[in-house]
Amino acid sequence: MGNYSNVLLETSDNIATLTINRPKALNALNKDTLLDIKAAAQEVAEDENSHVLIITGAGEKAFVAGADISFMSKMTPQQAREFALLGQDVFRTIETMGKPVIAAVNGFALGGGCELAMACDFIICSENSKFGQPEVGLGVIPGFGGSQRLPRIVGSNMAKQLLFTGEIIDANEALRIGLVNSVETADQLMEVVTKKVKKIVSNGQISVRYCKEAVNEGMEADIDRSMTLEANSFGLCFATEDQKEGMKAFLEKRKAQFKGK
């Protein structure tokens, strides 16, 4: 895996782990960090040995505490727009990757950090996690997709409350509103995430990818179009060796040995 200045990228047992590694800055996102995240994500996307990506933050305090405000404070309107477009592009790279991406949130996930977590397929967090889009308190709005993904995940009314107030919520409230899938103790977080990810890795990777595509594309389409998307992908599964092996193994009452073909 490539060497990066602001992130760490490791792979083991078909699982890639991308760690945002600026703990002294609470892993805040500046331009260089965003570019590293994109390059690392693209590396994982192209790596045949990496089936799932976990994204987390270095240290015990923060996943990502937000975008780097000292970096943003002197921007012109055009520079700010370009920075927003960069962040959106990086997070769309994660969101549209043909592999599952799981956020393991360990502490603050504020502003850009919350936006990064929401770009992942789902979020598992530690008890000490805090979530929020506090941008209105800085006189701005979310720029990396927060105003668009938050309502899609928690509904428009709750999203508006969080966006308009800028309030920061704890892990249990994040669970209650459906922002995160589960809350774990800090020392068990990565163990729980890894167990979940190993379950994903044990399944047919082509079908997992088709599931991600069906959900992501179907959420943006009307129900009839999205049903057609599902039927098309369901049909394509039957052109794979994995489908034949999966069903054969079921009928023979044994564990399937998928090859991703």
XYZ file of N, CA and C in Angstrom, residues 41-188:
444
model
N -8.242 5.784 -1.194
C -9.501 5.119 -1.545
C -9.430 4.540 -2.952
N -8.840 5.273 -3.877
C -8.694 4.769 -5.245
C -7.770 3.557 -5.288
N -6.737 3.576 -4.443
C -5.832 2.427 -4.365
C -6.580 1.181 -3.897
N -7.424 1.345 -2.884
C -8.223 0.229 -2.383
C -9.205 -0.252 -3.454
N -9.826 0.691 -4.144
C -10.807 0.347 -5.186
C -10.182 -0.527 -6.267
N -8.912 -0.280 -6.552
C -8.227 -1.007 -7.624
C -7.507 -2.260 -7.145
N -7.463 -2.479 -5.850
C -6.733 -3.610 -5.278
C -7.645 -4.846 -5.205
N -7.348 -5.856 -5.994
C -8.183 -7.062 -6.032
C -8.196 -7.808 -4.700
N -7.180 -7.596 -3.873
C -7.100 -8.297 -2.582
C -7.853 -7.577 -1.463
N -8.333 -6.361 -1.736
C -9.090 -5.615 -0.726
C -10.571 -5.675 -1.077
N -11.348 -6.311 -0.213
C -12.775 -6.481 -0.486
C -13.643 -5.470 0.251
N -13.150 -4.977 1.373
C -13.900 -4.023 2.189
C -12.920 -2.982 2.728
N -13.400 -1.736 2.879
C -12.572 -0.667 3.446
C -13.184 -0.177 4.754
N -12.355 -0.113 5.797
C -12.742 0.507 7.068
C -12.055 1.865 7.125
N -12.807 2.908 7.482
C -12.212 4.236 7.674
C -12.353 4.622 9.139
N -11.246 5.038 9.759
C -11.261 5.448 11.164
C -10.263 6.589 11.365
N -10.159 7.065 12.602
C -9.259 8.172 12.905
C -8.195 7.757 13.912
N -7.021 8.364 13.818
C -5.934 8.063 14.746
C -6.204 8.723 16.098
N -5.759 8.066 17.158
C -5.937 8.605 18.504
C -7.278 8.231 19.086
N -7.490 8.637 20.339
C -8.716 8.260 21.053
C -9.778 9.361 21.057
N -9.416 10.558 20.613
C -10.337 11.691 20.750
C -11.236 11.916 19.548
N -10.716 11.640 18.349
C -11.456 12.070 17.160
C -11.372 11.077 16.016
N -12.486 10.942 15.342
C -12.546 10.334 14.013
C -12.009 11.396 13.061
N -12.774 12.440 12.869
C -12.334 13.670 12.195
C -13.126 14.798 12.841
N -12.429 15.752 13.446
C -13.112 16.824 14.184
C -13.714 17.872 13.258
N -13.434 17.789 11.969
C -14.021 18.724 11.019
C -13.019 19.119 9.957
N -13.423 20.050 9.099
C -12.477 20.631 8.157
C -11.572 21.586 8.936
N -10.395 21.828 8.407
C -9.391 22.656 9.080
C -9.793 24.140 8.959
N -10.292 24.702 10.070
C -10.834 26.074 10.036
C -9.730 27.101 9.803
N -8.553 26.865 10.356
C -7.456 27.807 10.120
C -7.097 27.836 8.632
N -7.253 26.701 7.962
C -6.993 26.609 6.524
C -8.082 27.348 5.733
N -9.329 27.293 6.224
C -10.462 27.867 5.487
C -10.693 29.350 5.741
N -10.240 29.854 6.872
C -10.693 31.160 7.355
C -10.416 32.325 6.406
N -9.364 32.246 5.602
C -8.997 33.364 4.720
C -9.421 33.137 3.261
N -10.235 32.140 3.015
C -10.604 31.811 1.637
C -11.509 32.864 1.011
N -11.337 33.064 -0.290
C -12.278 33.872 -1.075
C -13.496 33.001 -1.403
N -14.613 33.600 -1.833
C -15.769 32.792 -2.222
C -15.428 31.723 -3.268
N -14.614 32.064 -4.249
C -14.247 31.090 -5.285
C -13.394 29.972 -4.703
N -12.441 30.314 -3.844
C -11.611 29.285 -3.207
C -12.451 28.361 -2.331
N -13.433 28.947 -1.634
C -14.307 28.148 -0.772
C -15.140 27.172 -1.607
N -15.662 27.658 -2.733
C -16.444 26.789 -3.610
C -15.578 25.633 -4.123
N -14.358 25.951 -4.514
C -13.455 24.911 -5.027
C -13.106 23.904 -3.942
N -12.952 24.378 -2.696
C -12.668 23.479 -1.578
C -13.857 22.554 -1.323
N -15.067 23.116 -1.402
C -16.278 22.298 -1.239
C -16.359 21.242 -2.333
N -16.091 21.634 -3.562
C -16.150 20.683 -4.677
C -15.105 19.581 -4.522
N -13.925 19.943 -3.994
C -12.891 18.935 -3.745
C -13.379 17.925 -2.708
N -13.883 18.418 -1.570
C -14.378 17.522 -0.530
C -15.505 16.641 -1.029
N -16.432 17.223 -1.797
C -17.534 16.447 -2.349
C -17.024 15.353 -3.277
N -16.041 15.685 -4.108
C -15.471 14.715 -5.044
C -14.798 13.556 -4.300
N -14.042 13.885 -3.247
C -13.364 12.849 -2.459
C -14.386 11.915 -1.814
N -15.432 12.488 -1.221
C -16.417 11.663 -0.513
C -17.290 10.872 -1.486
N -17.511 11.409 -2.689
C -18.232 10.634 -3.706
C -17.380 9.458 -4.192
N -16.072 9.631 -4.196
C -15.182 8.513 -4.545
C -15.404 7.356 -3.581
N -15.566 7.690 -2.301
C -15.827 6.671 -1.281
C -17.228 6.088 -1.448
N -18.200 6.969 -1.634
C -19.600 6.552 -1.697
C -19.874 5.646 -2.894
N -19.216 5.913 -4.016
C -19.482 5.164 -5.239
C -18.490 4.024 -5.470
N -17.548 3.828 -4.548
C -16.603 2.726 -4.684
C -17.348 1.393 -4.786
N -16.892 0.520 -5.659
C -17.559 -0.766 -5.848
C -17.270 -1.768 -4.754
N -17.004 -1.290 -3.561
C -16.733 -2.138 -2.394
C -17.371 -1.468 -1.181
N -17.802 -2.253 -0.195
C -18.365 -1.640 1.012
C -17.310 -0.834 1.769
N -17.746 0.304 2.318
C -16.875 1.157 3.133
C -17.585 1.394 4.464
N -16.935 0.996 5.553
C -17.532 1.093 6.879
C -16.782 2.144 7.691
N -17.519 3.071 8.306
C -16.905 4.070 9.180
C -16.863 3.538 10.608
N -15.669 3.490 11.193
C -15.492 3.149 12.605
C -15.183 4.456 13.326
N -16.221 5.073 13.884
C -16.085 6.420 14.459
C -15.698 6.335 15.923
N -14.548 6.917 16.241
C -13.960 6.834 17.577
C -13.767 8.227 18.155
N -14.872 8.903 18.496
C -14.722 10.245 19.046
C -15.448 11.260 18.185
N -14.879 12.466 18.074
C -15.539 13.553 17.367
C -15.691 13.251 15.870
N -16.921 13.393 15.369
C -17.196 13.340 13.928
C -18.056 14.562 13.632
N -17.392 15.687 13.520
C -18.085 16.973 13.386
C -17.801 17.591 12.023
N -18.771 18.319 11.486
C -18.565 18.983 10.206
C -18.123 17.992 9.146
N -16.934 18.232 8.585
C -16.390 17.341 7.561
C -16.225 15.906 8.035
N -16.059 15.719 9.337
C -15.937 14.373 9.879
C -17.255 13.621 9.828
N -18.345 14.321 10.150
C -19.678 13.730 10.048
C -19.987 13.445 8.576
N -19.584 14.373 7.714
C -19.816 14.205 6.280
C -19.038 13.011 5.725
N -17.810 12.819 6.174
C -17.027 11.663 5.750
C -17.694 10.366 6.208
N -18.125 10.329 7.457
C -18.779 9.118 7.976
C -20.041 8.797 7.186
N -20.818 9.841 6.839
C -22.067 9.617 6.107
C -21.831 9.162 4.669
N -20.649 9.444 4.123
C -20.326 8.981 2.775
C -20.007 7.486 2.757
N -19.757 6.913 3.932
C -19.516 5.474 4.044
C -20.856 4.733 4.004
N -20.817 3.435 3.831
C -22.055 2.659 3.682
C -22.818 2.532 4.985
N -22.135 2.420 6.094
C -22.778 2.564 7.395
C -21.733 2.883 8.443
N -22.236 3.273 9.629
C -21.368 3.785 10.686
C -21.541 2.954 11.953
N -20.424 2.528 12.519
C -20.409 1.944 13.863
C -19.523 2.856 14.703
N -19.998 3.241 15.893
C -19.251 4.237 16.662
C -19.001 3.786 18.092
N -18.083 4.470 18.741
C -17.777 4.218 20.148
C -18.679 5.083 21.028
N -18.785 4.719 22.294
C -19.669 5.430 23.238
C -19.312 6.906 23.393
N -18.049 7.243 23.199
C -17.610 8.621 23.396
C -17.742 9.473 22.132
N -18.380 8.941 21.101
C -18.488 9.672 19.839
C -19.459 10.852 19.935
N -19.163 11.877 19.171
C -20.031 13.064 19.059
C -20.200 13.379 17.576
N -21.439 13.659 17.185
C -21.740 13.941 15.791
C -22.403 15.314 15.665
N -22.186 15.974 14.539
C -22.869 17.231 14.317
C -22.383 17.938 13.076
N -23.215 18.863 12.627
C -22.867 19.774 11.529
C -22.977 21.190 12.096
N -21.933 21.637 12.789
C -22.018 22.925 13.498
C -21.645 24.138 12.648
N -21.694 23.984 11.317
C -21.195 25.041 10.431
C -21.899 26.376 10.586
N -23.229 26.358 10.900
C -23.939 27.644 11.010
C -23.355 28.520 12.121
N -22.727 27.898 13.109
C -22.075 28.659 14.173
C -20.826 29.374 13.699
N -20.359 29.016 12.493
C -19.200 29.673 11.886
C -19.622 30.602 10.755
N -20.947 30.714 10.564
C -21.441 31.576 9.499
C -21.401 30.951 8.120
N -21.306 29.612 8.066
C -21.293 28.913 6.771
C -22.260 27.733 6.839
N -22.330 26.944 5.762
C -23.127 25.718 5.761
C -22.200 24.549 5.480
N -22.645 23.312 5.684
C -21.813 22.168 5.306
C -21.441 22.259 3.828
N -20.218 21.886 3.501
C -19.768 21.990 2.108
C -19.395 20.679 1.461
N -19.302 19.609 2.268
C -18.865 18.316 1.721
C -20.009 17.308 1.652
N -21.234 17.818 1.446
C -22.375 16.922 1.262
C -23.278 16.765 2.462
N -22.990 17.438 3.559
C -23.756 17.258 4.787
C -25.220 17.621 4.671
N -25.514 18.693 3.933
C -26.907 19.118 3.802
C -27.699 18.195 2.884
N -27.008 17.328 2.161
C -27.672 16.405 1.239
C -27.756 14.980 1.780
N -26.695 14.506 2.419
C -26.720 13.132 2.937
C -27.496 13.019 4.249
N -27.385 14.026 5.118
C -28.041 13.940 6.424
C -29.553 13.727 6.281
N -30.266 14.511 5.452
C -31.705 14.257 5.312
C -32.025 12.912 4.678
N -31.145 12.417 3.833
C -31.373 11.108 3.219
C -31.246 9.991 4.259
N -30.448 10.227 5.300
C -30.214 9.197 6.320
C -31.199 9.304 7.475
N -31.432 10.518 7.974
C -32.256 10.660 9.193
C -33.606 11.323 8.929
N -33.882 11.699 7.677
C -35.128 12.398 7.363
C -34.935 13.903 7.386
N -35.755 14.617 6.625
C -35.526 16.053 6.453
C -35.781 16.856 7.729
N -36.781 16.490 8.531
C -37.082 17.277 9.725
C -35.955 17.225 10.746
N -35.478 16.014 11.035
C -34.365 15.884 11.991
C -33.103 16.518 11.422
N -32.871 16.347 10.123
C -31.683 16.949 9.502
C -31.726 18.468 9.621
N -32.891 19.061 9.368
C -33.014 20.514 9.471
C -32.759 20.982 10.901
N -33.252 20.243 11.865
C -33.005 20.608 13.268
C -31.511 20.642 13.554
N -30.812 19.598 13.127
C -29.368 19.527 13.383
C -28.612 20.598 12.595
N -29.018 20.816 11.352
C -28.327 21.793 10.520
C -28.592 23.228 10.982
N -29.838 23.529 11.359
C -30.192 24.903 11.746
C -29.629 25.277 13.115
N -29.595 24.305 14.051
C -29.106 24.594 15.404
C -27.601 24.431 15.509
N -27.031 23.581 14.651
C -25.606 23.260 14.761
C -25.294 22.430 15.984
N -26.326 21.844 16.606
C -26.100 21.116 17.856
C -25.299 19.835 17.633
N -24.567 19.485 18.650
C -23.734 18.283 18.621
C -24.424 17.214 19.460
N -24.595 16.027 18.891
C -25.305 14.944 19.578
C -24.349 13.836 19.984
N -24.736 13.092 21.016
C -23.891 11.994 21.479
C -24.221 10.709 20.718
N -23.495 9.654 21.038
C -23.621 8.389 20.315
C -25.024 7.797 20.428
N -25.619 7.869 21.615
C -26.940 7.273 21.807
C -28.018 8.005 21.015
N -27.911 9.331 20.940
C -28.858 10.092 20.129
C -28.642 9.789 18.641
N -27.383 9.647 18.244
C -27.083 9.283 16.850
C -27.701 7.931 16.499
N -27.668 7.014 17.458
C -28.289 5.702 17.256
C -29.807 5.838 17.174
N -30.382 6.640 18.049
C -31.840 6.798 18.093
C -32.400 7.351 16.785
N -31.690 8.295 16.172
C -32.199 8.908 14.946
C -31.779 8.146 13.684
N -31.018 7.080 13.852
C -30.653 6.244 12.710
C -29.415 6.683 11.956
N -28.625 7.563 12.574
C -27.386 8.000 11.920
C -26.316 6.920 11.989
N -26.269 6.188 13.105
C -25.294 5.104 13.264
C -26.030 3.777 13.436
N -25.319 2.684 13.140
C -25.924 1.347 13.231
C -25.813 0.741 14.620
N -24.712 1.018 15.314
C -24.559 0.504 16.671
C -23.531 1.330 17.423
N -23.610 1.244 18.749
C -22.686 1.957 19.642
C -21.929 0.918 20.459
N -20.607 1.009 20.448
C -19.757 0.029 21.136
C -18.838 0.735 22.128
N -18.292 -0.026 23.073
C -17.283 0.554 23.958
C -16.043 0.877 23.125
N -15.291 1.875 23.561
C -14.132 2.323 22.785
C -13.136 1.203 22.542
N -12.927 0.356 23.544
C -11.919 -0.701 23.381
C -12.423 -1.880 22.546
N -13.726 -1.925 22.292
C -14.278 -3.026 21.491
C -14.640 -2.597 20.072
